[in-house]
Coordinates of C-alpha atoms in Angstrom, one line a residue:
X1 CA 5.1 -9.8 15.0
X2 CA 3.4 -6.5 15.5
X3 CA 2.0 -7.4 19.0
X4 CA 5.5 -8.3 20.1
X5 CA 6.9 -5.1 18.7
X6 CA 4.2 -2.9 20.2
X7 CA 5.0 -4.3 23.6
X8 CA 8.6 -3.2 23.2
X9 CA 7.6 0.1 21.8
X10 CA 5.4 0.9 24.8
X11 CA 8.2 0.0 27.2
X12 CA 9.6 3.5 27.2
X13 CA 12.6 2.6 29.4
X14 CA 13.7 0.1 26.8
X15 CA 13.2 2.2 23.7
X16 CA 14.0 5.7 24.9
X17 CA 16.0 7.3 27.7
X18 CA 16.2 11.0 28.2
X19 CA 19.7 12.5 28.3
X20 CA 20.6 16.2 28.3
X21 CA 22.2 17.4 25.0
X22 CA 24.7 20.2 25.4
X23 CA 23.3 23.5 24.1
X24 CA 20.0 22.0 22.9
X25 CA 16.8 20.4 23.9
X26 CA 16.7 16.9 25.4
X27 CA 17.6 14.1 23.1
X28 CA 16.9 10.3 23.4
X29 CA 19.6 7.8 23.9
X30 CA 20.4 4.5 25.4
X31 CA 19.7 3.8 29.1
X32 CA 22.8 3.1 31.3
X33 CA 21.6 -0.5 31.6
X34 CA 21.7 -1.1 27.9
X35 CA 24.5 -3.1 26.3
X36 CA 26.9 -1.7 23.7
X37 CA 25.6 -4.2 21.2
X38 CA 22.2 -2.4 21.0
X39 CA 22.1 -0.3 17.9
X40 CA 21.1 3.4 18.0
X41 CA 18.9 5.0 15.3
X42 CA 18.7 8.7 15.1
X43 CA 16.1 11.2 13.8
X44 CA 15.4 14.8 14.6
X45 CA 13.6 16.1 17.7
X46 CA 10.9 18.8 17.6
X47 CA 7.8 18.4 15.4
X48 CA 7.6 15.1 13.6
X49 CA 6.0 13.8 10.4
X50 CA 4.8 10.5 9.1
X51 CA 8.0 9.7 7.2
X52 CA 10.4 9.6 10.1
X53 CA 7.9 7.9 12.4
X54 CA 7.3 5.2 9.8
X55 CA 11.0 5.0 8.9
X56 CA 12.0 4.4 12.5
X57 CA 9.3 1.7 12.8
X58 CA 10.4 -0.1 9.7
X59 CA 14.1 0.0 10.3
X60 CA 13.6 -1.7 13.7
X61 CA 11.9 -4.6 11.8
X62 CA 15.2 -5.3 10.1
X63 CA 17.7 -7.9 11.5
X64 CA 20.5 -5.3 11.7
X65 CA 18.5 -2.8 13.7
X66 CA 16.1 -5.1 15.6
X67 CA 15.0 -3.4 18.8
X68 CA 17.4 -0.5 18.2
X69 CA 17.1 2.5 20.5
X70 CA 15.8 5.8 19.0
X71 CA 17.8 9.0 19.5
X72 CA 15.9 12.2 18.7
X73 CA 18.3 15.1 18.3
X74 CA 19.6 17.6 15.8
X75 CA 23.1 17.8 17.4
X76 CA 25.5 16.9 14.5
X77 CA 28.1 15.6 17.0
X78 CA 25.6 13.1 18.4
X79 CA 24.3 12.1 15.0
X80 CA 27.8 11.2 13.9
X81 CA 28.0 8.6 16.7
X82 CA 24.8 6.7 15.7
X83 CA 24.4 3.5 13.7
X84 CA 21.7 4.9 11.5
X85 CA 20.2 8.4 10.9
X86 CA 16.8 9.2 9.3
X87 CA 15.4 12.4 8.1
X88 CA 18.1 14.6 9.5
X89 CA 21.8 15.2 8.9
X90 CA 21.8 16.2 5.2
X91 CA 23.2 12.9 4.0
X92 CA 21.9 10.0 1.9
X93 CA 24.4 7.2 2.0
X94 CA 23.0 3.7 2.4
X95 CA 26.5 2.3 2.9
X96 CA 26.7 4.3 6.1
X97 CA 22.9 4.0 6.9
X98 CA 22.2 7.7 6.4
X99 CA 18.8 8.3 5.1
X100 CA 18.0 12.0 4.8
X101 CA 16.2 13.6 1.8
X102 CA 16.3 17.3 2.6
X103 CA 19.7 18.2 1.2
X104 CA 20.2 20.1 -2.0
X105 CA 20.4 17.9 -5.1
X106 CA 18.6 15.0 -3.6
X107 CA 16.4 13.4 -6.3
X108 CA 16.4 9.7 -5.3
X109 CA 13.3 7.7 -6.4
X110 CA 12.1 4.2 -5.8
X111 CA 12.6 3.1 -9.4
X112 CA 10.8 0.2 -11.1
X113 CA 8.7 2.8 -13.0
X114 CA 8.0 5.0 -10.0
X115 CA 9.3 8.6 -10.2
X116 CA 8.1 10.2 -6.9
X117 CA 10.9 11.6 -4.9
X118 CA 11.5 9.6 -1.7
X119 CA 11.1 10.6 1.9
X120 CA 13.1 9.1 4.7
X121 CA 10.4 6.4 4.9
X122 CA 10.7 5.6 1.2
X123 CA 14.5 5.4 1.6
X124 CA 14.2 2.9 4.5
X125 CA 11.6 0.9 2.5
X126 CA 13.8 0.9 -0.6
X127 CA 16.7 -0.6 1.3
X128 CA 15.0 -2.8 3.9
X129 CA 11.5 -3.4 2.4
X130 CA 12.4 -6.8 0.9
X131 CA 13.9 -8.1 4.1
X132 CA 10.7 -7.0 6.0
X133 CA 8.4 -8.6 3.5
X134 CA 10.4 -11.8 3.3
X135 CA 10.3 -12.1 7.1
X136 CA 6.5 -11.7 7.0
X137 CA 6.1 -14.3 4.2
X138 CA 8.7 -16.6 5.9
X139 CA 10.6 -17.0 2.6
X140 CA 14.0 -16.0 1.2
X141 CA 14.4 -12.5 -0.1
X142 CA 14.9 -13.8 -3.7
X143 CA 11.5 -15.5 -3.7
X144 CA 9.5 -13.9 -6.6
X145 CA 6.5 -13.2 -4.3
X146 CA 8.8 -10.9 -2.3
X147 CA 9.5 -8.7 -5.3
X148 CA 5.8 -8.6 -6.3
X149 CA 4.8 -7.5 -2.8
X150 CA 7.7 -5.1 -2.6
X151 CA 6.4 -3.2 -5.6
X152 CA 2.7 -3.5 -4.7
X153 CA 3.1 -2.2 -1.2
X154 CA 5.1 0.8 -2.5
X155 CA 2.4 1.5 -5.1
X156 CA -0.6 1.3 -2.7
X157 CA 0.9 2.6 0.5
X158 CA 4.4 3.9 0.5
X159 CA 4.4 6.2 -2.5
X160 CA 1.7 8.4 -0.9
X161 CA 3.8 8.9 2.2
X162 CA 6.7 10.0 0.0
X163 CA 4.6 12.3 -2.1
X164 CA 2.8 14.0 0.8
X165 CA 6.1 14.6 2.7
X166 CA 7.7 16.1 -0.4
X167 CA 4.7 18.3 -1.2
X168 CA 3.8 16.6 -4.4
X169 CA 0.2 17.1 -5.5
X170 CA -1.9 14.1 -6.4
X171 CA -3.3 15.8 -9.5
X172 CA -1.7 18.3 -11.9
X173 CA -4.1 21.2 -11.6
X174 CA -4.2 24.9 -10.7
X175 CA -7.7 24.7 -9.4
X176 CA -8.2 24.6 -5.6
X177 CA -9.4 21.3 -4.2
X178 CA -13.1 20.8 -4.0
X179 CA -12.8 19.6 -0.4
X180 CA -10.3 19.3 2.4
X181 CA -9.0 15.8 3.3
X182 CA -7.3 15.5 6.7
X183 CA -8.0 11.8 7.2
X184 CA -5.0 10.3 5.4
X185 CA -2.2 8.8 7.4
X186 CA 0.3 11.7 7.1
X187 CA -2.3 14.1 8.4
X188 CA -3.3 11.8 11.3
X189 CA 0.3 11.5 12.3
X190 CA 0.7 15.2 12.2
X191 CA -2.2 15.6 14.7
X192 CA -0.2 13.6 17.2
X193 CA 2.3 16.4 17.7
X194 CA 1.9 18.4 20.9
X195 CA -0.7 21.1 20.5
X196 CA 0.5 24.7 21.3
X197 CA -2.2 24.8 24.1
X198 CA -0.7 21.8 25.9
X199 CA 0.6 22.9 29.3
X200 CA 3.4 20.3 29.2
X201 CA 5.8 21.0 26.2
X202 CA 8.6 18.9 27.6
X203 CA 10.9 16.7 25.6
X204 CA 9.4 13.7 27.5
X205 CA 5.9 14.5 26.3
X206 CA 7.1 15.2 22.8
X207 CA 8.8 11.8 22.6
X208 CA 5.8 10.0 24.0
X209 CA 3.8 11.6 21.1
X210 CA 6.5 10.3 18.7
X211 CA 6.1 6.8 20.1
X212 CA 2.4 6.9 19.4
X213 CA 3.2 8.1 15.9
X214 CA 5.5 5.2 15.3
X215 CA 2.8 2.7 16.5
X216 CA 0.1 4.3 14.3
X217 CA 2.3 4.5 11.2
X218 CA 3.8 1.1 11.7
X219 CA 0.5 -0.7 12.3
X220 CA -0.9 0.6 9.1
X221 CA 2.3 -0.4 7.2
X222 CA 2.1 -3.9 8.6
X223 CA -1.7 -4.0 7.8
X224 CA -0.8 -3.2 4.2
X225 CA 2.0 -5.8 4.0
X226 CA -0.3 -8.5 5.5
X227 CA -3.2 -7.6 3.2
X228 CA -1.0 -7.9 0.2
X229 CA 0.4 -11.2 1.4
X230 CA -2.9 -12.8 2.5
X231 CA -5.4 -11.3 0.0
X232 CA -3.7 -9.4 -2.9
X233 CA -1.2 -12.1 -3.8
X234 CA -3.6 -15.1 -3.8
X235 CA -6.1 -13.1 -5.9
X236 CA -3.4 -12.2 -8.4
X237 CA -2.6 -15.9 -8.8
X238 CA -6.2 -16.7 -9.4
X239 CA -6.7 -14.0 -12.0
X240 CA -3.5 -15.1 -13.8
X241 CA -4.6 -18.7 -14.0
X242 CA -8.0 -17.6 -15.3
X243 CA -6.4 -15.3 -17.9
X244 CA -4.2 -18.2 -19.1
X245 CA -7.3 -20.3 -19.6
X246 CA -9.3 -17.7 -21.5
X247 CA -9.0 -19.4 -24.9
X248 CA -10.5 -22.5 -23.5
X249 CA -13.6 -20.4 -22.7
X250 CA -14.1 -18.7 -26.1
X251 CA -11.8 -18.6 -29.2
X252 CA -12.0 -14.8 -29.2
X253 CA -10.0 -14.7 -26.0
X254 CA -12.2 -11.8 -24.8
X255 CA -14.1 -13.7 -22.1
X256 CA -12.6 -14.7 -18.8
X257 CA -14.2 -17.1 -16.3
X258 CA -13.3 -16.3 -12.7
X259 CA -13.6 -19.8 -11.2
X260 CA -13.3 -18.4 -7.6
X261 CA -14.4 -14.9 -6.8
X262 CA -11.8 -12.5 -5.6
X263 CA -10.8 -8.9 -6.2
X264 CA -9.9 -9.0 -9.8
X265 CA -10.1 -5.6 -11.6
X266 CA -6.7 -4.1 -10.8
X267 CA -5.0 -7.5 -11.3
X268 CA -6.6 -7.9 -14.7
X269 CA -5.3 -4.6 -16.0
X270 CA -1.8 -5.2 -14.7
X271 CA -1.6 -8.8 -15.9
X272 CA -3.0 -7.9 -19.3
X273 CA -0.1 -5.5 -19.7
X274 CA 2.5 -7.9 -18.3
X275 CA 1.2 -10.8 -20.4
X276 CA 0.7 -8.6 -23.5
X277 CA -2.9 -9.9 -23.9
X278 CA -4.5 -8.7 -27.1
X279 CA -7.4 -8.3 -27.6
X280 CA -8.1 -7.3 -24.1
X281 CA -10.8 -9.0 -22.0
X282 CA -14.3 -7.6 -22.5
X283 CA -16.3 -9.7 -20.1
X284 CA -15.6 -11.4 -16.8
X285 CA -18.0 -14.2 -15.5
X286 CA -18.3 -15.2 -11.9
X287 CA -20.8 -16.8 -9.6
X288 CA -22.7 -14.7 -7.1
X289 CA -22.1 -16.4 -3.7
X290 CA -25.4 -15.4 -2.3
X291 CA -27.9 -16.2 -5.1
X292 CA -25.6 -18.8 -6.8
X293 CA -26.6 -17.3 -10.1
X294 CA -23.9 -16.1 -12.5
X295 CA -22.8 -12.5 -13.4
X296 CA -21.5 -11.1 -16.6
X297 CA -19.5 -8.0 -15.9
X298 CA -18.2 -5.8 -18.7
X299 CA -14.6 -4.7 -18.0
X300 CA -14.0 -1.0 -17.5
X301 CA -11.8 1.1 -19.7
X302 CA -9.6 1.6 -16.6
X303 CA -9.6 0.3 -13.1
X304 CA -11.1 3.5 -11.7
X305 CA -13.5 4.3 -14.6
X306 CA -17.1 3.3 -14.8
X307 CA -17.2 3.3 -18.7
X308 CA -16.9 -0.2 -20.1
X309 CA -14.7 -1.5 -22.9
X310 CA -17.8 -3.1 -24.4
X311 CA -21.0 -2.6 -22.4
X312 CA -23.8 -5.2 -22.7
X313 CA -26.1 -4.5 -25.6
X314 CA -28.4 -1.5 -25.4
X315 CA -31.5 -3.6 -26.2
X316 CA -30.9 -5.8 -23.1
X317 CA -30.4 -3.0 -20.6
X318 CA -33.0 -2.5 -17.9
X319 CA -34.7 -5.9 -18.7
X320 CA -35.3 -8.7 -16.2
X321 CA -36.3 -12.3 -16.0
X322 CA -38.6 -13.6 -18.7
X323 CA -38.5 -10.3 -20.6
X324 CA -34.7 -10.5 -20.7
X325 CA -34.7 -14.1 -21.7
X326 CA -37.1 -13.4 -24.6
X327 CA -35.0 -10.5 -25.9
X328 CA -31.7 -12.4 -25.7
X329 CA -33.1 -15.7 -26.8
X330 CA -31.2 -17.2 -23.8
X331 CA -33.1 -19.0 -21.0
X332 CA -32.5 -18.1 -17.4
X333 CA -32.1 -14.3 -17.8
X334 CA -32.0 -12.5 -14.4
X335 CA -31.2 -8.8 -15.2
X336 CA -29.1 -6.4 -17.2
X337 CA -28.2 -3.0 -15.5
X338 CA -29.4 0.2 -17.2
X339 CA -25.8 1.2 -18.0
X340 CA -24.9 -2.2 -19.4
X341 CA -21.9 -2.7 -17.1
X342 CA -23.3 -5.9 -15.6
X343 CA -25.9 -8.6 -16.1
X344 CA -26.9 -12.0 -14.8
X345 CA -28.2 -15.4 -15.6
X346 CA -29.3 -18.3 -13.5
X347 CA -26.7 -20.7 -14.9
X348 CA -23.1 -20.6 -16.0
X349 CA -24.1 -21.8 -19.5
X350 CA -26.6 -19.0 -19.8
X351 CA -24.1 -16.3 -18.6
X352 CA -21.5 -17.6 -21.1
X353 CA -24.1 -17.5 -23.9
X354 CA -24.9 -13.9 -23.0
X355 CA -21.2 -12.9 -23.1
X356 CA -20.6 -14.6 -26.4
X357 CA -23.8 -13.0 -27.9
X358 CA -22.8 -9.6 -26.6
X359 CA -19.4 -9.8 -28.3
X360 CA -21.2 -10.0 -31.6
X361 CA -23.8 -7.2 -31.0

């Protein structure tokens, strides 16, 4: 899907045509050879940001605006004639496909527990995201996986675009940042604008830069959607099944066996909350693909925290092999990390015995 789209995008004569705009800079419109059925999507000319570049990319993935032409202008008379307008015009009205967020009183958020004010990209995603995801998954929009990915992609990708564009700090603090980070997507899109030293500051060059911005923003968006579809969603299903089977592992319900290794930490915390699991999981067991031995990992207090809910016992920490087996009384000991966040045994039975013993110590 992305390769086919990028070919269209790079065919400038199909996506953009340069037409003089009375009293203003050049704006982009349909070529004379285009048919009236082709939709036109407007956004502002001049310096661009990640949100309108991504918004233009996403809206062209929808059925209604598939292969639409992009019109870049601030002329209100031109904007009135367009099928959709993003990031300019001072109107948010999805019934008329107007998706600006700069007007006074705008406070629209994604919902579903998210409270970050939306950018134009967030607005497009809110109204077209499920359609785009359903098309990628090749299922109907009402399929439960579509809604799961709709929320997951917003959380891991889209919300940051909205926050950066609206000037929302990631942390509530008055202290200056310890370092400068100009490597995030919004910053990289910003660098694609024409530099003041460029000898050619024409509208043509500006819009060529905007094309590159659309490709960059869009490719990362699709990468996120496809990662969640191909990796995140299957991993979530595995973790859910393993959680449901936890009482078969140990009556305490505090030990989970990951029968197939996958990224599990974030899923575990989210599913514990969704499934109202209490007491929470203390240890996760899984097989090391390289050594074929088994690992006992203590679950952290939070997905991004190193501290464990219940670290492996102090007396085991730093021990290896026979010394560890002797201390635990469990054959096949491999190691326990000095912090107690992880340990290992040569066999599944040995690793499970370690986890059960650790619960009681």
